[in-house]
CSV table of C-alpha atoms and ligand atoms in Angstrom, one decimal:
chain,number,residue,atom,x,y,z
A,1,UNK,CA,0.6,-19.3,2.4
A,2,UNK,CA,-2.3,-19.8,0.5
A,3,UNK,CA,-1.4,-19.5,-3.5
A,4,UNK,CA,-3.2,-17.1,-4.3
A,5,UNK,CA,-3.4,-15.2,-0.5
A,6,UNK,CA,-6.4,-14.6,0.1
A,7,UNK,CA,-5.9,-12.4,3.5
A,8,UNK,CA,-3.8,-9.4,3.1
A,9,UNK,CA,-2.5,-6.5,5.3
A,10,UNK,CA,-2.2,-3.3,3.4
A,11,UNK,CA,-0.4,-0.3,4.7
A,12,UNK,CA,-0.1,3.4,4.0
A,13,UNK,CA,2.6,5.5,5.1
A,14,UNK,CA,3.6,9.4,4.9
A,15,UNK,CA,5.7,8.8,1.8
A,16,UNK,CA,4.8,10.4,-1.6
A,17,UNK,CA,2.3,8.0,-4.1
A,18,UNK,CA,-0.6,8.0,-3.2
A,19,UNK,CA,-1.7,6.9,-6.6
A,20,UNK,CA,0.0,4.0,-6.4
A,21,UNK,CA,-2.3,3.0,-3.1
A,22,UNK,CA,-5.5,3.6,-4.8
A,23,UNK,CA,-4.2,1.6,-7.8
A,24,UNK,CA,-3.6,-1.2,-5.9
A,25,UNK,CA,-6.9,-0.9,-3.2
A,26,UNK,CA,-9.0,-0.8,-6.8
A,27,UNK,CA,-7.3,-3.8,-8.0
A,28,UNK,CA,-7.5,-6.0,-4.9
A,29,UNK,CA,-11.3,-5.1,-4.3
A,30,UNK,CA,-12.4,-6.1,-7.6
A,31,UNK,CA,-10.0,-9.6,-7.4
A,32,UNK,CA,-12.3,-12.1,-5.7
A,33,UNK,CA,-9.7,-14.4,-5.1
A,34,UNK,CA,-9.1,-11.7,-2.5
A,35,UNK,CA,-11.8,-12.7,1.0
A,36,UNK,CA,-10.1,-10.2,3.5
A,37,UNK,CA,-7.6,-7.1,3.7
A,38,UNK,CA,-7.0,-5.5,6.9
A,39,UNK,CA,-6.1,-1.6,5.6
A,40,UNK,CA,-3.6,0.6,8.4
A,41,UNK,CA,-2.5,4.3,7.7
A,42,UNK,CA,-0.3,5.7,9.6
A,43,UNK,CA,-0.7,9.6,10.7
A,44,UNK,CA,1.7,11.1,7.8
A,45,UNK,CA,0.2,9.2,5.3
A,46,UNK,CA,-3.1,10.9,6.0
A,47,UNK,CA,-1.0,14.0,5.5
A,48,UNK,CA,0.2,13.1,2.0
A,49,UNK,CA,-3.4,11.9,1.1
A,50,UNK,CA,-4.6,15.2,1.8
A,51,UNK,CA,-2.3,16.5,-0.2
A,52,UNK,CA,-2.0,14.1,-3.3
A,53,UNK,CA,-5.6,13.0,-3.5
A,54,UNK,CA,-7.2,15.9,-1.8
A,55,UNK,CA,-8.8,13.3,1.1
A,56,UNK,CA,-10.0,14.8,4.8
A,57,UNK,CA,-9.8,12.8,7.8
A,58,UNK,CA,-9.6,9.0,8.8
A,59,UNK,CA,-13.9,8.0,8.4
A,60,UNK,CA,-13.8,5.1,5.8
A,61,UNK,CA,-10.9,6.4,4.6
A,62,UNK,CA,-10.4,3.1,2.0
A,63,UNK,CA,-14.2,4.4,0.4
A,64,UNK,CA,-12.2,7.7,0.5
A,65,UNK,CA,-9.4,6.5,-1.4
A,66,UNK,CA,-11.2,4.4,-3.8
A,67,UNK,CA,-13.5,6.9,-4.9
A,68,UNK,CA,-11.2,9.8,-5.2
A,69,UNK,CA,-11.4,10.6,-8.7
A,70,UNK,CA,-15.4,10.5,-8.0
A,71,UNK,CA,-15.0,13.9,-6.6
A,72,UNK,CA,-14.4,17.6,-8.7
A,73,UNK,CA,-10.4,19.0,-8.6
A,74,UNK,CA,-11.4,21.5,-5.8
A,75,UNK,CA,-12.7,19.8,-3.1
A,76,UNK,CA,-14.8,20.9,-0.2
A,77,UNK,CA,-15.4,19.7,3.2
A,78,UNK,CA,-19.1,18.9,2.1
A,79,UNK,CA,-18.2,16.4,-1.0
A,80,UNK,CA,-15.4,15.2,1.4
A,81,UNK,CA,-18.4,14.2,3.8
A,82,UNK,CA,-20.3,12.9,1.3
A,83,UNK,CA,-17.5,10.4,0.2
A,84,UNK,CA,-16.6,9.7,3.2
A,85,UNK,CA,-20.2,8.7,4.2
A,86,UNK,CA,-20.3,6.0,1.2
A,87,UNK,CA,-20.1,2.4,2.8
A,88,UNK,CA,-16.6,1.3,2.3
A,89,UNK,CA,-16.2,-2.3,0.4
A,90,UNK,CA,-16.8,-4.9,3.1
A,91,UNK,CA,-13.7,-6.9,2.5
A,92,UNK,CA,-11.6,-3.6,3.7
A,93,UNK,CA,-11.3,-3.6,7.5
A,94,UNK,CA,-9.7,-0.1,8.7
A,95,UNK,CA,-7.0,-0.7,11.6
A,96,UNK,CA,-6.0,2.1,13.6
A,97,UNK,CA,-1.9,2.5,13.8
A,98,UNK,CA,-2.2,2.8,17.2
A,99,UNK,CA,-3.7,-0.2,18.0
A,100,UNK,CA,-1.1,-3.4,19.2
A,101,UNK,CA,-3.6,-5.4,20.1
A,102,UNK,CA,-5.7,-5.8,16.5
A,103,UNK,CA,-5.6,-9.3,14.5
A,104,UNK,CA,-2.8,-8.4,12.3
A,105,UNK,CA,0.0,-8.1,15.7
A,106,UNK,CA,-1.1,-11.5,16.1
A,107,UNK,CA,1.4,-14.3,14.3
A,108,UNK,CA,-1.4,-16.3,15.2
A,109,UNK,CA,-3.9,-14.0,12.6
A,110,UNK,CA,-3.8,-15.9,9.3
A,111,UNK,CA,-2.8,-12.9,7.3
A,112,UNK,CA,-0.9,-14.4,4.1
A,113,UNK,CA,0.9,-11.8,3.3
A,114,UNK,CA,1.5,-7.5,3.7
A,115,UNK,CA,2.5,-4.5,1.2
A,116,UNK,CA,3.7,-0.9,2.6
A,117,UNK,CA,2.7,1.1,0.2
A,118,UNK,CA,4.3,4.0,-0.2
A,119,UNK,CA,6.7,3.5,2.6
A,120,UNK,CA,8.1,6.1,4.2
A,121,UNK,CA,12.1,5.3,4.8
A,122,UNK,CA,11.2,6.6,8.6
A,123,UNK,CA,8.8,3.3,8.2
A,124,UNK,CA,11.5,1.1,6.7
A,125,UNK,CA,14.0,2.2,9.7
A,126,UNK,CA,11.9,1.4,12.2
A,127,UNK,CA,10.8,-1.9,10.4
A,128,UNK,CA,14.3,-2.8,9.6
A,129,UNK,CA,15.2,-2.2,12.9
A,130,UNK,CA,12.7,-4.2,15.0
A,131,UNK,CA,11.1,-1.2,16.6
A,132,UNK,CA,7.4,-2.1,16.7
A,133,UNK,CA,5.4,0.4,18.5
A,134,UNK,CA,2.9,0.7,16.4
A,135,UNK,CA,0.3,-1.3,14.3
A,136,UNK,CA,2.2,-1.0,10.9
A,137,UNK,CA,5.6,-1.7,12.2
A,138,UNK,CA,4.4,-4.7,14.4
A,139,UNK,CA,2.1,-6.4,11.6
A,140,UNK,CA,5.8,-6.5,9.7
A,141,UNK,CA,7.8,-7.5,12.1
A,142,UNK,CA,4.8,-10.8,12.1
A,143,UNK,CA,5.5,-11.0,8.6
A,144,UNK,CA,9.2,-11.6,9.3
A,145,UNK,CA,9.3,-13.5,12.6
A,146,UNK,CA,6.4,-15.8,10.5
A,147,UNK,CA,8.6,-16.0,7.2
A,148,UNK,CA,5.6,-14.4,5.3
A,149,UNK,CA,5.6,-11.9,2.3
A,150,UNK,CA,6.7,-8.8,3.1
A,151,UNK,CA,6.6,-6.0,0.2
A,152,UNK,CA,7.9,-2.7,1.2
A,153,UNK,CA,7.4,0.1,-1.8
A,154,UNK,CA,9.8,2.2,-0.5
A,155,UNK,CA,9.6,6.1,-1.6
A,156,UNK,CA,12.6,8.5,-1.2
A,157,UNK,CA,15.3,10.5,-3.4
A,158,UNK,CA,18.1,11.1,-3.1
A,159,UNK,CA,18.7,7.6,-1.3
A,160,UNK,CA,21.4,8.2,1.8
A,161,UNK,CA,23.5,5.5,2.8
A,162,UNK,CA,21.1,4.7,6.1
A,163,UNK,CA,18.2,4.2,3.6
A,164,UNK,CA,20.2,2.0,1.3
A,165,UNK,CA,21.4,0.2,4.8
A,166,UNK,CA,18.1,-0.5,6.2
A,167,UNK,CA,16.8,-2.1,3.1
A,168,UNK,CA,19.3,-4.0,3.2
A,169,UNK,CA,18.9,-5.3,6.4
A,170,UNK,CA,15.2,-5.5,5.9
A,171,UNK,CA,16.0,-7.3,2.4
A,172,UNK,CA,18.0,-9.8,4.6
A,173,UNK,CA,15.4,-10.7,7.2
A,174,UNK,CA,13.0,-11.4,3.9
A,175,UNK,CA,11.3,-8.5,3.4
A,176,UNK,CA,10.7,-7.7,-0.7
A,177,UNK,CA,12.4,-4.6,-1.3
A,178,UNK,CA,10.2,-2.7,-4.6
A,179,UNK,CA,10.7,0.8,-4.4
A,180,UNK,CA,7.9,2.6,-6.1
A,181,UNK,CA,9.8,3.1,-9.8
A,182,UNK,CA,7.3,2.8,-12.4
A,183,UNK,CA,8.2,1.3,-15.7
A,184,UNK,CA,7.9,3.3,-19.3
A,185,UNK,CA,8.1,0.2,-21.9
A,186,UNK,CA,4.4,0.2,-22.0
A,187,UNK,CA,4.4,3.7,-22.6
A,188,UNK,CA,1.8,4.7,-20.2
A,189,UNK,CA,-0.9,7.1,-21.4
A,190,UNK,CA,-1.8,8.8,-17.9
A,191,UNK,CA,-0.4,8.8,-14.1
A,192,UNK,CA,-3.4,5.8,-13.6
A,193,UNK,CA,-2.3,3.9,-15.9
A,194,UNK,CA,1.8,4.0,-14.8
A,195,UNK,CA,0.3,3.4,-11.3
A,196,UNK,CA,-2.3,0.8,-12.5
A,197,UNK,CA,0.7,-1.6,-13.8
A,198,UNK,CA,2.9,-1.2,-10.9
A,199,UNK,CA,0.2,-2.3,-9.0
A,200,UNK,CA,-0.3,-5.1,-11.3
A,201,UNK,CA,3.3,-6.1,-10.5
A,202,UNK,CA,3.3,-6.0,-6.8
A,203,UNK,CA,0.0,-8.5,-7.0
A,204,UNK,CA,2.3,-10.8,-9.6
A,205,UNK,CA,5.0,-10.8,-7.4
A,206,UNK,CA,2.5,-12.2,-4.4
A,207,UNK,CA,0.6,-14.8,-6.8
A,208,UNK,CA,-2.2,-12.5,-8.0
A,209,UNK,CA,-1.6,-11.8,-11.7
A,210,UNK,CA,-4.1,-9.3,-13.0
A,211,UNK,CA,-5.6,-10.5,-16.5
A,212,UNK,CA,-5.2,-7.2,-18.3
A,213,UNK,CA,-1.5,-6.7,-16.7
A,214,UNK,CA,0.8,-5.4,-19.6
A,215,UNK,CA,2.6,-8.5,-20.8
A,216,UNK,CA,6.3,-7.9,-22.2
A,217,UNK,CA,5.9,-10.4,-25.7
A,218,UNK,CA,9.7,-9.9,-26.6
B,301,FMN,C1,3.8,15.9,1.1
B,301,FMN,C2,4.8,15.0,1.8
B,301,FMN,C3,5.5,14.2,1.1
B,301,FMN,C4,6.5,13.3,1.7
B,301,FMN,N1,7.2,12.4,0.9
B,301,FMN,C5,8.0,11.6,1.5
B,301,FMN,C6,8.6,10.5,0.7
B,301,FMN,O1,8.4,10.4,-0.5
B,301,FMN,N2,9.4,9.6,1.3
B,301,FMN,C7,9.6,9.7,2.7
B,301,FMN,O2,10.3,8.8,3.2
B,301,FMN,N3,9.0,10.6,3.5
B,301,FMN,C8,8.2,11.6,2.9
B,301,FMN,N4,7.6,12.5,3.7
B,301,FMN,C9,8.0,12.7,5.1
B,301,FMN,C10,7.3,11.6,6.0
B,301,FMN,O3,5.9,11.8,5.9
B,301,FMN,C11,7.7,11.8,7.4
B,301,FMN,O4,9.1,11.4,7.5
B,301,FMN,C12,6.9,11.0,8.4
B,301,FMN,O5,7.4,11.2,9.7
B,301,FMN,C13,6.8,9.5,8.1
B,301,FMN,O6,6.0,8.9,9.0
B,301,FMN,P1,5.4,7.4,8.9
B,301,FMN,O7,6.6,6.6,8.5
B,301,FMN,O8,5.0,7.1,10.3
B,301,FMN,O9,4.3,7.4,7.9
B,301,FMN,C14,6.7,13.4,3.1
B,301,FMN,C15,5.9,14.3,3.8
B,301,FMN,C16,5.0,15.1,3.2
B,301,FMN,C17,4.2,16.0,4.1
């Protein structure tokens, strides 16, 4: 892997967070270090961001997401049009889920490395489990066959013993487990910013340190 990646697979499932996403979709457009992502929702995740972030339907959903707080509290499906019709940034390329055959199923597609975020633990079973039917699940199971980062911000609570066991397993085949639990040390002053710095932390943890991350001095 290039250090810092500069190809990266980003995927959205029907887990709660949608915050976090558009934290880290803000972060990664404005690093130029950053040439290429490939961006995959699967259906429940559209769900959620309908409800979390008020977005309609999958047309450029990344402009969508990015410029979600653009649009007034109470949406309708005119400003949702309007949004969506706002040319996505060109490094974003939007996979559909259902798709096997797109770059990113591919070992031989140079993607460096790929973060679930949120992930669903109905996404983490079927990742932890080998079952790759669709686009999201398959792109992982590259990751792993092809030793490459794997982050999975897994989303659920209370955590049954079948969710603790499949991250486990998937922990053992070398996915990154980094469940989506902010930190408070910082002491946050809105939602954005808790999201913002747990962003900031998934792109350390793949060699893209932010410059205004929070920076614990001791
Ligand atoms: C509003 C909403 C919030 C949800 N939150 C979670 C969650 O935090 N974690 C989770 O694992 N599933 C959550 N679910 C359930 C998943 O969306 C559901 O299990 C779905 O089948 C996951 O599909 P996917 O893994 O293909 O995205 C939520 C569903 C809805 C509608």
């Amino acid at each position: 892997m290039p250090n810092p990646p500069q190809n990266l697979t980003i995927a959205t499932t029907g887990a709660s967070g949608s915050l976090f996403l558009r934290q880290l979709l803000l972060a990664v457009e404005h690093d130029s270090r950053v040439s290429h992502v490939n961006f995959i929702a699967s259906d429940s995740a559209l769900r959620v961001l309908a409800e979390e972030l008020q977005i309609h339907g999958r047309s450029n959903l990344v402009g969508q997401i990015l410029f979600a707080d653009k649009r007034p509290a109470k949406t309708s499906a005119k400003h949702s049009a309007r949004d969506a019709s706002k040319p996505g940034p060109h490094k974003f390329k939007e996979q559909s889920n259902a798709d096997i055959g797109a770059n990113v199923a591919s070992g031989s597609y140079p993607s460096d490395a790929m973060v679930v975020i949120p992930c669903s633990v109905g996404t983490l079973a079927r990742i932890a489990n080998g079952i790759a039917s669709h686009l999201i699940e398959r792109s992982a199971d590259v990751c792993l066959k092809e030793k490459r980062p794997l982050v999975l911000c897994v989303r659920e609570t209370p955590l049954n013993k079948i969710h603790i066991r499949n991250m486990y397993r998937a922990a053992d085949t070398g996915a990154t487990i980094f469940p989506l639990i902010p930190a408070f040390y910082y002491r946050p002053a809105s939602l954005d910013e808790l999201a913002r710095e747990f962003a900031n932390r998934v792109l350390a943890h793949l060699g893209l340190p932010q410059a205004h991350a929070f920076r614990w001095k001791g």
